[in-house]
C-alpha positions as semicolon CSV with decimal commas, in nm:
position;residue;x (nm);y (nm);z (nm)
1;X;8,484;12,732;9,860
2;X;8,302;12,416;9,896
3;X;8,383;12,172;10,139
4;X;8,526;11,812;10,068
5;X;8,584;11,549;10,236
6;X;8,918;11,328;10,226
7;X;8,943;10,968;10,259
8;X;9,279;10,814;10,309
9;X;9,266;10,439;10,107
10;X;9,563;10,216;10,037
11;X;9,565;10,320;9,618
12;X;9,712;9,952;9,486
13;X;9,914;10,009;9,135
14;X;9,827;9,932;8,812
15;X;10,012;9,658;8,654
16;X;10,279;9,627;8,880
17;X;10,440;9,246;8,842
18;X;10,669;9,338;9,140
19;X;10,354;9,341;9,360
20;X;10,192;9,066;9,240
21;X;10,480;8,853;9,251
22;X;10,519;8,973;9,652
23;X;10,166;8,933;9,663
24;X;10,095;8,591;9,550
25;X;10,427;8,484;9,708
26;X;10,238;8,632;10,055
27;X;9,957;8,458;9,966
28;X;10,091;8,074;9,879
29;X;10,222;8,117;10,240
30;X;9,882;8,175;10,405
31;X;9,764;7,857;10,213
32;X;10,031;7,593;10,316
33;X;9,914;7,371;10,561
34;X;10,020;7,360;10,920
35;X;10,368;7,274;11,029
36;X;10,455;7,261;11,395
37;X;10,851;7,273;11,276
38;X;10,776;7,507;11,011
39;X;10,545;7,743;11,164
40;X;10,448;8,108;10,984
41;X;10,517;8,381;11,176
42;X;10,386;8,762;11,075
43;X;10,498;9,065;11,240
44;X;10,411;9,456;11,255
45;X;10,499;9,712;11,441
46;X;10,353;10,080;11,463
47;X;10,433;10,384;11,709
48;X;10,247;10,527;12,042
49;X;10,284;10,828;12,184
50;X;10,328;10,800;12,555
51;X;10,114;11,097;12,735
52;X;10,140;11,180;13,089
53;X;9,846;11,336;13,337
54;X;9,895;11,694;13,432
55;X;9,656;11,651;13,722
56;X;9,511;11,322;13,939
57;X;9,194;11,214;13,722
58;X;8,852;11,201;13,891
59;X;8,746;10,794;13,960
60;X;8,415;10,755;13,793
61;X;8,092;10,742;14,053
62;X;7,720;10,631;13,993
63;X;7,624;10,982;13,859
64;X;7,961;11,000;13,581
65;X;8,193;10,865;13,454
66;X;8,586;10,859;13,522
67;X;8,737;11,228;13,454
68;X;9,073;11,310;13,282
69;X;9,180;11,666;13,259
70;X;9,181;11,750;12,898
71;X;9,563;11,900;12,945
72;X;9,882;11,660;12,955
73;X;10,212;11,584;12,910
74;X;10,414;11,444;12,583
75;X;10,622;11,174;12,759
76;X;10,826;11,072;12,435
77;X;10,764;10,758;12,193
78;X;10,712;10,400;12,179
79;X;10,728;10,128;11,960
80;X;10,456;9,824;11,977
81;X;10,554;9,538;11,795
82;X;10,291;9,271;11,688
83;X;10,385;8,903;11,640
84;X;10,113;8,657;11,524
85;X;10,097;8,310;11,448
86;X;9,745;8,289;11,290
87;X;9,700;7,912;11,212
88;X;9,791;7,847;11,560
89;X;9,563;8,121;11,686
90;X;9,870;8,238;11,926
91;X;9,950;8,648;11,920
92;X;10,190;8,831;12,169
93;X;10,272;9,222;12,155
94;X;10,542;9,339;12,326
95;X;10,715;9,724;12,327
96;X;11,013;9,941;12,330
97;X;11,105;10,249;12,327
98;X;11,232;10,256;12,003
99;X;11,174;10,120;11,621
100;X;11,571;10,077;11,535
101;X;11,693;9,762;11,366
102;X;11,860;9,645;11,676
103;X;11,536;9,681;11,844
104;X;11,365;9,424;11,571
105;X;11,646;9,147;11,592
106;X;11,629;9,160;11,933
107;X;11,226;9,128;11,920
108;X;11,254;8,860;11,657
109;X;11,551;8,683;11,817
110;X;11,330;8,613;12,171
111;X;11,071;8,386;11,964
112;X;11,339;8,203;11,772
113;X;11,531;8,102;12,071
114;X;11,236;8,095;12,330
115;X;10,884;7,964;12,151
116;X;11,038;7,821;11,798
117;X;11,386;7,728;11,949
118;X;11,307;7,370;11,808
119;X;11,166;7,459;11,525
120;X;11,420;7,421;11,184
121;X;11,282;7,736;11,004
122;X;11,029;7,980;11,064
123;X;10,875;8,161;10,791
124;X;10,821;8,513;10,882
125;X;10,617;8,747;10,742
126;X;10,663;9,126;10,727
127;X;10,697;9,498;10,561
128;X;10,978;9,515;10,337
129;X;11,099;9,789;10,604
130;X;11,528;9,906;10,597
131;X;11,504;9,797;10,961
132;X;11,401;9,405;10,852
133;X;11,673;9,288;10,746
134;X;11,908;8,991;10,792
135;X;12,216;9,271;10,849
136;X;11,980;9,378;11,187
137;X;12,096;9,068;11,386
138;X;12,480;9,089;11,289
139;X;12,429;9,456;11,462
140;X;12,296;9,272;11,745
141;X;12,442;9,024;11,794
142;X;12,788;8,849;11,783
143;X;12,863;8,685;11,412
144;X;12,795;8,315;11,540
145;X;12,441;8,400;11,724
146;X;12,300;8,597;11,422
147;X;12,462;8,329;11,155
148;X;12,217;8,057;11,373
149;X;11,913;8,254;11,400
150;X;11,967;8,378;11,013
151;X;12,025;8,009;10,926
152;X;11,679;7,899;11,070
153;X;11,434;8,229;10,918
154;X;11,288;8,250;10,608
155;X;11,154;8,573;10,498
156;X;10,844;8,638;10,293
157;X;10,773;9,060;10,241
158;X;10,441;9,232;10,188
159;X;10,464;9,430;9,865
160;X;10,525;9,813;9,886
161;X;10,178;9,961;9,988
162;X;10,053;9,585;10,024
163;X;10,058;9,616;10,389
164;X;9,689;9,491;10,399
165;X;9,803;9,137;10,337
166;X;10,009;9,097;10,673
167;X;9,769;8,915;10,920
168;X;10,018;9,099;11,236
169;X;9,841;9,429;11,117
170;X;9,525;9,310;11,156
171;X;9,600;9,231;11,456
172;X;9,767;9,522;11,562
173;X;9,413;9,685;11,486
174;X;9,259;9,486;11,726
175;X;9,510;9,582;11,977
176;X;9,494;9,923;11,936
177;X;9,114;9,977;11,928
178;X;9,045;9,724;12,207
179;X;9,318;9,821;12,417
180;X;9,568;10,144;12,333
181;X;9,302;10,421;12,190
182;X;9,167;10,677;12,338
183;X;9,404;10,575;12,649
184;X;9,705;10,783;12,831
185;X;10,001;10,567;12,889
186;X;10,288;10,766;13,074
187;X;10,556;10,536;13,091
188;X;10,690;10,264;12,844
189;X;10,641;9,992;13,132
190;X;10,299;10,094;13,193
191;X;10,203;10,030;12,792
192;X;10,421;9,715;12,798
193;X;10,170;9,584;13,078
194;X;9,858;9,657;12,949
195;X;9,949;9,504;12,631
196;X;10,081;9,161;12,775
197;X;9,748;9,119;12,936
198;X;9,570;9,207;12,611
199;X;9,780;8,929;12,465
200;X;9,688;8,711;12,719
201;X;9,327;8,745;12,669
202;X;9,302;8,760;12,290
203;X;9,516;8,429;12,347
204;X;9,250;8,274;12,590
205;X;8,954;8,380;12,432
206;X;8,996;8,413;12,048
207;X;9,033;8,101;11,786
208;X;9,298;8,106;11,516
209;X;9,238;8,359;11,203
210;X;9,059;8,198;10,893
211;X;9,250;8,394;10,583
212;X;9,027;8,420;10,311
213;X;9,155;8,546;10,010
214;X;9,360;8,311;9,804
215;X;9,607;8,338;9,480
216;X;9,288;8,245;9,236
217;X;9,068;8,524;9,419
218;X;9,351;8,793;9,387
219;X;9,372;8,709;9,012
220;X;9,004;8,708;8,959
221;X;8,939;9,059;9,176
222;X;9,246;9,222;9,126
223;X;9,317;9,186;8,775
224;X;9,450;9,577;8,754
225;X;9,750;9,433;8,934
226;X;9,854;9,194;8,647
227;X;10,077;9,299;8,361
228;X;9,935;9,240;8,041
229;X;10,128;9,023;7,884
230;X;10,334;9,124;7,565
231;X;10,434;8,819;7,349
């Protein structure tokens, strides 16, 4: 037997005029100018496993470098969620122990009544998950809070395996290379730290996010998307 090797890719669909409808609809979003009362917001959210030490590690000295013992401790799950506003270069993550719908409303709720409480809608972007969903905040929250934060949110969904087009996950792959891999976090509060200050920082020292692709490039380079048309 010969040995192969794998890659895992995101395999887009072959005319599929759901996702380029979701697509292009993801897309005319990025391009629309900036509106401080209309501001885009894009979200994602991905699991950690929290990992406790089994023994003290070993501070690093001049001759090596910090040791962990290579045995620990399954500590449960987490839940990072990434919010981004990329035109005005502004990211925060934030974490909980969980991934349930109330968990999202309540994530999503914080920025609409904190940072966009004057704003009169906010576009959101995000994965066409069960747990985003404008049923989330009436689980929540009492019928009259959820109706006003509803009233003010306009959702725009990534396509089904479209993921790729959220700015949040890029984002989120910042995060996690510059500041979760290869790490041990043992408690939720301890992650929920660490990532604050990343957000800080990233904040401080990184511009906005210059999008790229637009509707005319997706139709030029991804014409295996389109539907033929049949008339």
């Amino acid at each position: 037997m010969t040995n192969r090797k794998i890659q895992y890719w995101v395999i887009l669909p072959d005319a599929d005029a759901e996702f380029v409808a979701a697509m292009e609809e993801v897309l005319d979003t990025y391009e629309k100018p900036y509106a401080p009362d209309h501001p885009v917001l894009c979200m994602d959210e991905q699991p950690v496993q929290l990992i406790k030490e089994t023994r003290p590690p070993i501070p690093a000295t001049k001759r090596h470098a910090r040791r962990i013992d290579y045995e620990y401790e399954r500590a449960g799950t987490a839940s990072i969620f990434m919010f981004t506003e990329p035109l005005a270069g502004w990211r925060e993550a934030t974490a909980r122990a969980s991934k349930t719908k109330v968990d999202w409303a309540v994530e999503v709720a914080r920025l609409m009544e904190g940072r966009y409480r004057k704003c009169s809608t906010v576009t959101l972007v995000c994965d066409n998950l069960n747990t985003h969903t404008i049923g989330a905040f009436y689980e929540a929250f009492p019928p009259a809070r959820a109706r006003a934060i509803v009233r003010r949110l306009h959702f725009c969904h990534t396509p089904k395996h479209g993921s790729w087009l959220n700015i949040a996950e890029n984002e989120l792959s910042s995060l996690t290379r510059q500041c979760v891999s290869g790490r041990r976090f043992g408690i939720l509060a301890k992650l929920q730290s660490e990532i604050a200050a990343w957000s800080t920082d990233a904040n401080t020292n990184q511009r906005g996010v210059d999008w790229q692709m637009k509707i005319n490039d997706a139709r030029r380079k991804l014409k295996s998307l389109y539907p033929k048309i049949k008339v």
